[in-house]
mmCIF file of C-alpha atoms and ligand atoms in Angstrom:
data_model
loop_
_atom_site.group_PDB
_atom_site.id
_atom_site.type_symbol
_atom_site.label_atom_id
_atom_site.label_comp_id
_atom_site.label_asym_id
_atom_site.label_seq_id
_atom_site.Cartn_x
_atom_site.Cartn_y
_atom_site.Cartn_z
ATOM 1 C CA MET S 1 135.005 64.222 167.205
ATOM 2 C CA ARG S 2 137.319 65.319 170.121
ATOM 3 C CA GLN S 3 138.596 62.383 172.777
ATOM 4 C CA ILE S 4 140.538 62.568 175.909
ATOM 5 C CA VAL S 5 143.238 60.271 174.833
ATOM 6 C CA THR S 6 145.819 58.773 177.564
ATOM 7 C CA THR S 7 148.482 58.287 175.467
ATOM 8 C CA GLY S 8 150.631 56.556 177.662
ATOM 9 C CA ASN S 9 151.539 55.574 181.277
ATOM 10 C CA GLY S 10 152.529 58.373 183.360
ATOM 11 C CA ASP S 11 151.455 61.535 185.002
ATOM 12 C CA ILE S 12 148.852 63.858 183.758
ATOM 13 C CA ASP S 13 150.752 65.343 180.928
ATOM 14 C CA VAL S 14 149.946 61.963 179.166
ATOM 15 C CA LEU S 15 146.158 63.033 178.361
ATOM 16 C CA LYS S 16 145.839 64.692 175.348
ATOM 17 C CA VAL S 17 142.538 65.832 173.928
ATOM 18 C CA GLU S 18 142.810 64.620 169.945
ATOM 19 C CA ALA S 19 140.605 64.937 166.710
ATOM 20 C CA ARG S 20 139.051 61.592 165.483
ATOM 21 C CA PRO S 21 136.771 60.342 163.070
ATOM 22 C CA ASP S 22 133.157 60.413 164.055
ATOM 23 C CA PRO S 23 131.617 57.023 164.692
ATOM 24 C CA ALA S 24 128.873 55.365 163.128
ATOM 25 C CA PRO S 25 126.359 53.435 164.769
ATOM 26 C CA GLY S 26 126.686 49.104 164.166
ATOM 27 C CA GLU S 27 124.046 46.894 164.405
ATOM 28 C CA GLY S 28 121.874 47.159 167.940
ATOM 29 C CA GLU S 29 123.955 50.473 168.465
ATOM 30 C CA VAL S 30 123.295 54.041 168.967
ATOM 31 C CA VAL S 31 125.569 56.655 168.773
ATOM 32 C CA ILE S 32 125.189 59.393 171.701
ATOM 33 C CA ARG S 33 126.170 62.918 171.775
ATOM 34 C CA VAL S 34 127.814 63.002 174.940
ATOM 35 C CA ARG S 35 127.188 65.929 177.441
ATOM 36 C CA ALA S 36 128.907 64.576 180.045
ATOM 37 C CA ALA S 37 131.231 61.841 180.536
ATOM 38 C CA GLY S 38 131.891 60.041 184.488
ATOM 39 C CA LEU S 39 135.547 60.516 185.510
ATOM 40 C CA ASN S 40 136.221 57.386 187.676
ATOM 41 C CA PHE S 41 139.294 56.137 189.769
ATOM 42 C CA ALA S 42 139.790 53.286 187.340
ATOM 43 C CA ASP S 43 140.845 56.262 184.874
ATOM 44 C CA ILE S 44 143.339 57.339 187.374
ATOM 45 C CA LEU S 45 144.889 53.920 187.794
ATOM 46 C CA ALA S 46 144.662 53.089 183.989
ATOM 47 C CA ARG S 47 146.666 56.510 183.537
ATOM 48 C CA GLN S 48 149.470 55.366 185.927
ATOM 49 C CA GLY S 49 149.783 51.890 184.069
ATOM 50 C CA LEU S 50 148.156 50.330 187.020
ATOM 51 C CA TYR S 51 144.506 48.976 186.059
ATOM 52 C CA PRO S 52 144.816 45.455 184.211
ATOM 53 C CA ASP S 53 141.146 46.031 182.289
ATOM 54 C CA ALA S 54 142.255 49.013 180.630
ATOM 55 C CA PRO S 55 142.736 48.833 176.644
ATOM 56 C CA PRO S 56 146.093 49.030 175.130
ATOM 57 C CA LYS S 57 147.456 52.760 174.881
ATOM 58 C CA PRO S 58 146.970 55.080 173.639
ATOM 59 C CA CYS S 59 143.470 54.498 174.708
ATOM 60 C CA VAL S 60 140.203 56.694 175.588
ATOM 61 C CA MET S 61 138.871 55.592 178.932
ATOM 62 C CA GLY S 62 135.371 56.507 180.116
ATOM 63 C CA TYR S 63 132.821 53.906 181.700
ATOM 64 C CA GLU S 64 129.632 55.963 181.574
ATOM 65 C CA VAL S 65 127.988 59.081 179.440
ATOM 66 C CA SER S 66 124.783 60.872 179.473
ATOM 67 C CA GLY S 67 124.134 62.557 176.324
ATOM 68 C CA VAL S 68 121.585 62.649 173.174
ATOM 69 C CA VAL S 69 120.971 59.972 170.875
ATOM 70 C CA GLU S 70 122.522 61.263 167.596
ATOM 71 C CA ALA S 71 121.751 58.045 165.605
ATOM 72 C CA ALA S 72 120.168 54.709 165.661
ATOM 73 C CA GLY S 73 121.830 51.378 163.907
ATOM 74 C CA GLU S 74 120.301 48.460 162.248
ATOM 75 C CA GLY S 75 117.549 46.689 164.659
ATOM 76 C CA VAL S 76 117.435 49.903 166.696
ATOM 77 C CA ASN S 77 114.203 51.849 167.324
ATOM 78 C CA SER S 78 114.886 54.958 165.240
ATOM 79 C CA SER S 79 112.286 56.937 167.287
ATOM 80 C CA LEU S 80 115.369 56.760 169.949
ATOM 81 C CA ALA S 81 116.888 59.697 167.958
ATOM 82 C CA GLY S 82 116.794 62.805 170.117
ATOM 83 C CA LYS S 83 116.085 61.016 173.402
ATOM 84 C CA SER S 84 118.294 61.894 176.446
ATOM 85 C CA VAL S 85 120.006 59.020 177.895
ATOM 86 C CA VAL S 86 122.538 57.575 180.106
ATOM 87 C CA ALA S 87 124.743 54.716 179.178
ATOM 88 C CA LEU S 88 127.174 52.475 180.305
ATOM 89 C CA THR S 89 130.345 52.550 177.849
ATOM 90 C CA ARG S 90 132.778 49.868 177.638
ATOM 91 C CA PHE S 91 135.644 52.523 177.364
ATOM 92 C CA GLY S 92 135.772 55.538 174.850
ATOM 93 C CA GLY S 93 133.038 57.290 176.847
ATOM 94 C CA GLN S 94 135.291 60.323 177.294
ATOM 95 C CA SER S 95 134.567 61.633 173.756
ATOM 96 C CA ASP S 96 132.294 63.986 171.691
ATOM 97 C CA LEU S 97 130.535 60.937 170.269
ATOM 98 C CA ILE S 98 130.242 57.247 171.170
ATOM 99 C CA ALA S 99 128.758 53.994 169.744
ATOM 100 C CA VAL S 100 127.019 51.973 172.298
ATOM 101 C CA LYS S 101 124.835 49.043 172.639
ATOM 102 C CA ALA S 102 121.413 49.989 172.765
ATOM 103 C CA THR S 103 120.984 47.401 175.666
ATOM 104 C CA GLN S 104 123.217 49.505 177.498
ATOM 105 C CA MET S 105 121.451 52.688 177.538
ATOM 106 C CA PHE S 106 118.660 54.099 179.373
ATOM 107 C CA GLU S 107 116.344 57.246 179.818
ATOM 108 C CA LYS S 108 117.536 59.762 181.452
ATOM 109 C CA PRO S 109 115.675 60.778 184.277
ATOM 110 C CA GLU S 110 114.166 64.461 183.847
ATOM 111 C CA GLN S 111 114.478 65.775 186.997
ATOM 112 C CA LEU S 112 118.251 65.406 186.731
ATOM 113 C CA THR S 113 120.951 67.499 184.626
ATOM 114 C CA PHE S 114 123.035 65.618 182.405
ATOM 115 C CA GLU S 115 126.225 65.740 185.094
ATOM 116 C CA GLN S 116 124.144 64.326 187.697
ATOM 117 C CA ALA S 117 122.687 61.449 185.084
ATOM 118 C CA ALA S 118 126.671 60.698 184.484
ATOM 119 C CA ALA S 119 127.107 60.180 188.091
ATOM 120 C CA ILE S 120 124.748 57.401 188.191
ATOM 121 C CA PRO S 121 125.786 54.456 186.238
ATOM 122 C CA VAL S 122 129.177 53.365 187.692
ATOM 123 C CA ASN S 123 129.136 54.580 191.518
ATOM 124 C CA TYR S 124 125.428 53.719 191.900
ATOM 125 C CA LEU S 125 125.304 50.264 189.910
ATOM 126 C CA THR S 126 128.660 49.327 191.964
ATOM 127 C CA ALA S 127 127.009 50.269 195.512
ATOM 128 C CA TYR S 128 123.864 48.644 194.528
ATOM 129 C CA ALA S 129 125.494 45.258 193.731
ATOM 130 C CA LEU S 130 127.719 45.894 196.693
ATOM 131 C CA LEU S 131 125.082 46.578 199.447
ATOM 132 C CA VAL S 132 121.918 45.075 198.153
ATOM 133 C CA VAL S 133 122.794 42.050 195.665
ATOM 134 C CA MET S 134 125.793 40.879 197.313
ATOM 135 C CA GLY S 135 126.087 42.330 200.686
ATOM 136 C CA SER S 136 122.414 41.655 201.184
ATOM 137 C CA LEU S 137 122.078 44.395 203.572
ATOM 138 C CA HIS S 138 119.076 44.621 205.833
ATOM 139 C CA ALA S 139 117.318 47.336 207.867
ATOM 140 C CA GLY S 140 118.564 47.465 211.392
ATOM 141 C CA GLU S 141 122.011 45.831 210.184
ATOM 142 C CA SER S 142 125.236 48.038 210.018
ATOM 143 C CA VAL S 143 127.565 48.979 207.261
ATOM 144 C CA LEU S 144 131.026 50.695 207.303
ATOM 145 C CA ILE S 145 131.669 52.742 203.852
ATOM 146 C CA HIS S 146 135.443 53.173 203.317
ATOM 147 C CA ASN S 147 136.298 56.491 201.353
ATOM 148 C CA ALA S 148 132.361 57.386 202.156
ATOM 149 C CA GLY S 149 132.776 60.878 200.640
ATOM 150 C CA GLY S 150 133.856 59.577 196.871
ATOM 151 C CA GLY S 151 131.709 58.619 194.297
ATOM 152 C CA VAL S 152 131.182 55.105 195.117
ATOM 153 C CA GLY S 153 130.853 56.009 198.949
ATOM 154 C CA LEU S 154 127.833 58.657 198.326
ATOM 155 C CA ALA S 155 126.153 56.185 196.398
ATOM 156 C CA ALA S 156 126.387 53.500 199.046
ATOM 157 C CA LEU S 157 125.503 55.764 201.682
ATOM 158 C CA ASP S 158 122.162 56.653 199.974
ATOM 159 C CA ILE S 159 121.378 53.070 199.183
ATOM 160 C CA ALA S 160 122.153 51.929 203.004
ATOM 161 C CA LYS S 161 119.855 54.869 204.060
ATOM 162 C CA LYS S 162 117.147 53.727 202.251
ATOM 163 C CA ILE S 163 117.583 49.943 203.527
ATOM 164 C CA GLY S 164 117.610 51.572 206.829
ATOM 165 C CA ALA S 165 120.902 50.773 208.274
ATOM 166 C CA GLU S 166 122.977 52.225 210.617
ATOM 167 C CA THR S 167 125.982 53.868 208.509
ATOM 168 C CA TYR S 168 129.810 54.243 209.340
ATOM 169 C CA GLY S 169 132.283 56.090 207.212
ATOM 170 C CA THR S 170 135.731 56.647 206.765
ATOM 171 C CA ALA S 171 136.669 59.859 204.887
ATOM 172 C CA SER S 172 139.336 62.887 205.125
ATOM 173 C CA PRO S 173 138.010 65.247 207.627
ATOM 174 C CA GLY S 174 137.091 68.039 205.237
ATOM 175 C CA LYS S 175 134.172 65.873 204.347
ATOM 176 C CA HIS S 176 132.575 65.224 207.568
ATOM 177 C CA ARG S 177 130.076 68.108 207.415
ATOM 178 C CA PHE S 178 128.730 67.298 204.249
ATOM 179 C CA LEU S 179 128.576 63.496 205.161
ATOM 180 C CA LYS S 180 126.577 64.383 207.950
ATOM 181 C CA GLU S 181 124.343 66.205 206.034
ATOM 182 C CA ARG S 182 123.613 63.572 203.643
ATOM 183 C CA GLY S 183 122.719 61.256 206.728
ATOM 184 C CA LEU S 184 126.186 59.214 207.865
ATOM 185 C CA ASP S 185 125.649 58.339 211.290
ATOM 186 C CA HIS S 186 129.145 57.729 212.058
ATOM 187 C CA PRO S 187 132.008 59.694 210.113
ATOM 188 C CA ILE S 188 135.457 58.549 211.020
ATOM 189 C CA ASP S 189 138.662 60.456 210.299
ATOM 190 C CA TYR S 190 140.782 57.503 208.902
ATOM 191 C CA ARG S 191 143.655 59.955 207.860
ATOM 192 C CA LYS S 192 144.900 61.203 211.263
ATOM 193 C CA GLN S 193 143.997 58.110 212.991
ATOM 194 C CA ASP S 194 143.584 54.290 213.065
ATOM 195 C CA TRP S 195 139.823 53.859 212.137
ATOM 196 C CA ALA S 196 139.655 50.219 213.493
ATOM 197 C CA PRO S 197 139.874 50.978 217.282
ATOM 198 C CA VAL S 198 137.148 53.986 216.692
ATOM 199 C CA LEU S 199 134.901 51.527 214.985
ATOM 200 C CA LYS S 200 135.281 49.251 217.748
ATOM 201 C CA GLU S 201 134.258 51.686 220.657
ATOM 202 C CA LEU S 202 131.229 53.191 218.180
ATOM 203 C CA THR S 203 130.187 49.638 217.833
ATOM 204 C CA GLU S 204 130.628 48.716 221.377
ATOM 205 C CA GLY S 205 133.385 45.898 220.516
ATOM 206 C CA ARG S 206 130.748 44.076 218.087
ATOM 207 C CA GLY S 207 131.829 45.271 214.641
ATOM 208 C CA VAL S 208 129.647 45.695 211.619
ATOM 209 C CA ASP S 209 127.528 43.474 209.686
ATOM 210 C CA LEU S 210 128.949 44.734 206.186
ATOM 211 C CA VAL S 211 132.261 46.340 205.018
ATOM 212 C CA ILE S 212 132.773 47.790 201.654
ATOM 213 C CA ASP S 213 136.557 47.896 200.823
ATOM 214 C CA PRO S 214 137.850 49.637 197.794
ATOM 215 C CA ILE S 215 141.302 50.313 199.174
ATOM 216 C CA GLY S 216 142.980 46.427 199.162
ATOM 217 C CA GLY S 217 146.112 44.582 200.149
ATOM 218 C CA ALA S 218 146.633 44.625 204.089
ATOM 219 C CA HIS S 219 143.234 47.005 204.263
ATOM 220 C CA TRP S 220 141.269 44.080 203.412
ATOM 221 C CA LYS S 221 142.571 42.145 206.498
ATOM 222 C CA LYS S 222 141.446 44.979 208.569
ATOM 223 C CA SER S 223 138.383 45.290 207.296
ATOM 224 C CA TYR S 224 137.360 41.573 207.887
ATOM 225 C CA ALA S 225 138.815 42.067 211.234
ATOM 226 C CA ALA S 226 136.120 44.273 211.859
ATOM 227 C CA LEU S 227 132.992 42.101 211.045
ATOM 228 C CA ARG S 228 130.853 40.961 213.470
ATOM 229 C CA HIS S 229 129.328 37.470 213.438
ATOM 230 C CA THR S 230 127.577 36.852 209.929
ATOM 231 C CA GLY S 231 129.115 39.747 208.733
ATOM 232 C CA ARG S 232 130.503 40.424 205.221
ATOM 233 C CA LEU S 233 133.147 41.867 203.536
ATOM 234 C CA GLY S 234 133.010 43.262 199.927
ATOM 235 C CA MET S 235 136.374 43.756 198.156
ATOM 236 C CA PHE S 236 135.791 45.942 195.241
ATOM 237 C CA GLY S 237 139.005 48.322 194.705
ATOM 238 C CA VAL S 238 142.784 48.708 195.120
ATOM 239 C CA SER S 239 143.044 52.406 195.569
ATOM 240 C CA THR S 240 146.285 51.797 197.696
ATOM 241 C CA VAL S 241 148.112 51.173 194.785
ATOM 242 C CA SER S 242 147.760 54.688 193.238
ATOM 243 C CA ALA S 243 151.025 56.359 192.377
ATOM 244 C CA ASN S 244 153.113 57.594 189.261
ATOM 245 C CA GLY S 245 155.798 55.462 187.905
ATOM 246 C CA LEU S 246 158.308 53.487 190.086
ATOM 247 C CA ALA S 247 156.310 54.085 193.328
ATOM 248 C CA GLY S 248 152.940 52.692 191.693
ATOM 249 C CA LYS S 249 154.811 49.175 190.888
ATOM 250 C CA LEU S 250 156.095 48.954 194.221
ATOM 251 C CA ASN S 251 152.657 49.723 195.542
ATOM 252 C CA LEU S 252 151.459 46.993 193.203
ATOM 253 C CA LEU S 253 154.099 44.350 194.663
ATOM 254 C CA LYS S 254 153.146 45.540 198.179
ATOM 255 C CA LEU S 255 149.620 44.716 197.612
ATOM 256 C CA VAL S 256 150.072 41.355 196.281
ATOM 257 C CA LEU S 257 152.356 40.578 199.263
ATOM 258 C CA GLN S 258 150.005 41.856 201.864
ATOM 259 C CA THR S 259 146.603 40.525 200.252
ATOM 260 C CA PRO S 260 144.973 37.986 202.372
ATOM 261 C CA LYS S 261 143.884 34.773 202.035
ATOM 262 C CA PHE S 262 140.393 33.912 203.726
ATOM 263 C CA HIS S 263 140.348 29.970 204.781
ATOM 264 C CA PRO S 264 136.999 28.318 204.359
ATOM 265 C CA PHE S 265 137.150 26.811 208.034
ATOM 266 C CA ALA S 266 138.000 29.879 209.247
ATOM 267 C CA LEU S 267 134.853 31.942 207.583
ATOM 268 C CA LEU S 268 132.853 29.085 208.602
ATOM 269 C CA ASN S 269 133.686 29.281 212.454
ATOM 270 C CA LYS S 270 133.476 32.936 212.609
ATOM 271 C CA ASN S 271 130.164 33.353 210.357
ATOM 272 C CA ARG S 272 131.454 35.366 207.891
ATOM 273 C CA GLY S 273 131.442 36.072 204.082
ATOM 274 C CA VAL S 274 133.795 37.387 201.840
ATOM 275 C CA PHE S 275 132.989 38.630 198.293
ATOM 276 C CA GLY S 276 134.407 40.801 195.226
ATOM 277 C CA LEU S 277 133.011 43.030 192.845
ATOM 278 C CA ASN S 278 134.436 43.896 189.238
ATOM 279 C CA LEU S 279 131.137 45.651 187.757
ATOM 280 C CA GLY S 280 133.555 45.915 184.612
ATOM 281 C CA HIS S 281 132.974 42.103 184.257
ATOM 282 C CA LEU S 282 129.677 41.946 184.035
ATOM 283 C CA TRP S 283 129.087 42.943 180.170
ATOM 284 C CA HIS S 284 127.708 39.635 179.696
ATOM 285 C CA GLU S 285 125.103 40.030 182.006
ATOM 286 C CA PRO S 286 123.011 42.976 180.742
ATOM 287 C CA GLU S 287 119.780 41.731 181.935
ATOM 288 C CA LYS S 288 120.864 41.531 185.523
ATOM 289 C CA VAL S 289 122.517 45.001 185.332
ATOM 290 C CA ALA S 290 119.295 46.547 183.686
ATOM 291 C CA VAL S 291 117.433 45.346 186.448
ATOM 292 C CA TRP S 292 119.579 46.815 188.937
ATOM 293 C CA MET S 293 119.602 50.146 187.111
ATOM 294 C CA ARG S 294 115.888 50.439 186.454
ATOM 295 C CA ASP S 295 115.246 50.205 190.366
ATOM 296 C CA LEU S 296 118.308 53.215 190.630
ATOM 297 C CA LEU S 297 116.312 55.108 188.381
ATOM 298 C CA ARG S 298 113.392 54.443 190.275
ATOM 299 C CA GLY S 299 115.040 55.796 193.507
ATOM 300 C CA VAL S 300 115.668 59.160 191.322
ATOM 301 C CA GLU S 301 112.152 59.579 190.858
ATOM 302 C CA GLU S 302 111.292 58.633 194.445
ATOM 303 C CA GLU S 303 114.300 60.887 195.645
ATOM 304 C CA TRP S 304 116.407 58.425 197.830
ATOM 305 C CA ILE S 305 119.009 58.411 194.849
ATOM 306 C CA ARG S 306 120.712 61.743 195.109
ATOM 307 C CA PRO S 307 123.787 61.817 192.540
ATOM 308 C CA HIS S 308 125.976 64.344 193.845
ATOM 309 C CA VAL S 309 128.330 66.291 191.368
ATOM 310 C CA ASP S 310 131.254 68.213 192.711
ATOM 311 C CA GLN S 311 132.698 69.251 189.893
ATOM 312 C CA ALA S 312 132.443 68.972 185.878
ATOM 313 C CA PHE S 313 135.922 69.689 184.450
ATOM 314 C CA ALA S 314 135.851 70.281 180.429
ATOM 315 C CA PHE S 315 137.551 67.834 178.438
ATOM 316 C CA ASP S 316 140.667 70.382 177.745
ATOM 317 C CA ASP S 317 141.191 70.114 181.661
ATOM 318 C CA ALA S 318 141.129 66.387 182.059
ATOM 319 C CA GLY S 319 144.127 66.629 183.737
ATOM 320 C CA LYS S 320 143.280 68.759 186.585
ATOM 321 C CA ALA S 321 140.297 66.291 187.150
ATOM 322 C CA HIS S 322 142.550 63.286 187.654
ATOM 323 C CA ARG S 323 144.981 65.534 189.989
ATOM 324 C CA TYR S 324 141.670 66.357 191.994
ATOM 325 C CA LEU S 325 140.538 63.068 192.527
ATOM 326 C CA GLU S 326 144.485 62.023 193.302
ATOM 327 C CA GLU S 327 144.440 64.910 195.600
ATOM 328 C CA ARG S 328 141.406 63.365 197.365
ATOM 329 C CA LYS S 329 139.315 66.903 196.883
ATOM 330 C CA ASN S 330 136.308 65.445 195.660
ATOM 331 C CA ILE S 331 133.310 64.737 197.535
ATOM 332 C CA GLY S 332 131.165 62.391 195.135
ATOM 333 C CA LYS S 333 131.430 62.769 191.432
ATOM 334 C CA VAL S 334 133.829 64.280 189.069
ATOM 335 C CA VAL S 335 132.351 64.380 185.295
ATOM 336 C CA LEU S 336 133.901 65.503 182.311
ATOM 337 C CA THR S 337 132.186 67.935 179.593
ATOM 338 C CA PRO S 338 133.076 68.188 176.064
HETATM 339 N N1 NAP P 1 135.154 46.780 191.494
HETATM 340 C C1 NAP P 1 134.153 47.894 190.872
HETATM 341 O O1 NAP P 1 133.406 47.399 190.065
HETATM 342 C C2 NAP P 1 134.484 49.254 191.131
HETATM 343 C C3 NAP P 1 133.683 50.545 190.502
HETATM 344 C C4 NAP P 1 133.460 51.419 190.641
HETATM 345 C C5 NAP P 1 134.896 51.909 191.492
HETATM 346 N N2 NAP P 1 135.481 50.975 191.972
HETATM 347 C C6 NAP P 1 136.695 51.616 192.996
HETATM 348 O O2 NAP P 1 135.968 52.049 194.185
HETATM 349 C C7 NAP P 1 136.983 53.049 194.571
HETATM 350 C C8 NAP P 1 136.355 54.223 194.946
HETATM 351 O O3 NAP P 1 136.024 54.853 193.197
HETATM 352 P P1 NAP P 1 135.658 56.152 192.741
HETATM 353 O O4 NAP P 1 135.664 56.087 191.418
HETATM 354 O O5 NAP P 1 134.222 56.518 193.544
HETATM 355 O O6 NAP P 1 136.644 57.164 193.060
HETATM 356 P P2 NAP P 1 136.246 58.274 194.408
HETATM 357 O O7 NAP P 1 136.086 57.374 195.994
HETATM 358 O O8 NAP P 1 135.733 59.440 194.415
HETATM 359 O O9 NAP P 1 137.921 58.310 194.753
HETATM 360 C C9 NAP P 1 138.866 59.384 195.326
HETATM 361 C C10 NAP P 1 138.616 59.550 196.896
HETATM 362 O O10 NAP P 1 139.215 58.376 197.323
HETATM 363 C C11 NAP P 1 139.863 58.168 198.667
HETATM 364 N N3 NAP P 1 141.125 57.735 198.324
HETATM 365 C C12 NAP P 1 141.692 56.491 199.154
HETATM 366 N N4 NAP P 1 142.648 56.283 198.772
HETATM 367 C C13 NAP P 1 142.862 56.864 198.090
HETATM 368 C C14 NAP P 1 144.391 57.323 197.311
HETATM 369 N N5 NAP P 1 145.511 56.390 197.445
HETATM 370 N N6 NAP P 1 144.283 58.292 196.373
HETATM 371 C C15 NAP P 1 143.500 59.355 196.193
HETATM 372 N N7 NAP P 1 142.173 58.955 196.778
HETATM 373 C C16 NAP P 1 142.233 57.747 197.599
HETATM 374 C C17 NAP P 1 139.788 59.713 198.801
HETATM 375 O O11 NAP P 1 138.985 60.106 199.698
HETATM 376 P P3 NAP P 1 138.890 60.370 201.108
HETATM 377 O O12 NAP P 1 140.481 60.527 201.484
HETATM 378 O O13 NAP P 1 137.896 61.305 201.604
HETATM 379 O O14 NAP P 1 138.759 58.877 201.759
HETATM 380 C C18 NAP P 1 139.471 60.310 197.236
HETATM 381 O O15 NAP P 1 138.738 61.615 197.612
HETATM 382 C C19 NAP P 1 138.187 53.011 193.787
HETATM 383 O O16 NAP P 1 139.209 52.242 194.759
HETATM 384 C C20 NAP P 1 137.853 52.423 192.590
HETATM 385 O O17 NAP P 1 138.926 51.648 191.658
HETATM 386 C C21 NAP P 1 135.552 49.558 191.990
#
């Protein structure tokens, strides 16, 4: 089989497609022939050497796949072979074949292509945990989605629309038309202007009930300041550190120095909540995640979950796919196809 190997820390030239022996399913596992593997921002940060959760290099990244079950191991129903599925993978997804626990796998909705199905697990589970589970977003409330045109951003927009919340979103200006078409009420260009005063004006000084922030560092402080009373801030990423080489390391240092501390009395007196989310630290809670995933897959049937794939890149073009995300060109998901 072939895999996309991140051979070391660096620019896209460290990505190589290499041949490896085929995996065999262990107990409780299936082997999936991958038809599409999701590319996530974490994969970019891992390549840059800025993602502490990444396996030691050389490594094969990939948190999610869609494909067809090729073989079932001991303790797994052998009739699963031949089924089209979508699965969460604890790395290694960017491969022709992957062995994965059957509990991390779900049937692929028929109406989705393999590319669309691979766009669901990470982006939609993250957005679901942020908005529904931890952010407790309600109808009539308001949410600010940072990077609304990205993978998690579009997923959050689908969920917020279903809940019936008013949606505000920051994004590069070229994405605003698409975001409006997808139902975003208030797109904000945060590249050419400061989004905070714009949001303040749009909300008549009140702020919003929920902010989801994947940028990190000083930006978390700014997002916290944009909360209305009883507002919640969900922190779930540090894209601000993204850069190759020394610049990335300096960004990391800046991030650490600028990360705010939230005092309990300040939270209490301002009626605010803060929380963090790392989907990659929930592998020990498969039952919980499965409940969320089933809700999302029902949403596909009911047509309020609409995974949007911007582009599929061949494994051999993995570097181009990384660059596409780094240059902020993607609207929604980028997937890799064998
Ligand atoms: N904690 C978790 O469990 C979890 C799970 C999934 C994702 N995440 C985090 O969520 C964020 C989004 O992830 P994603 O996979 O959906 O990616 P994505 O949003 O599709 O990532 C690319 C987009 O991010 C925006 N962006 C903001 N800062 C950027 C920077 N410094 N460099 C390049 N792009 C930047 C750009 O859009 P605009 O310029 O249009 O804003 C770009 O198009 C990432 O920070 C990721 O690490 C966290």
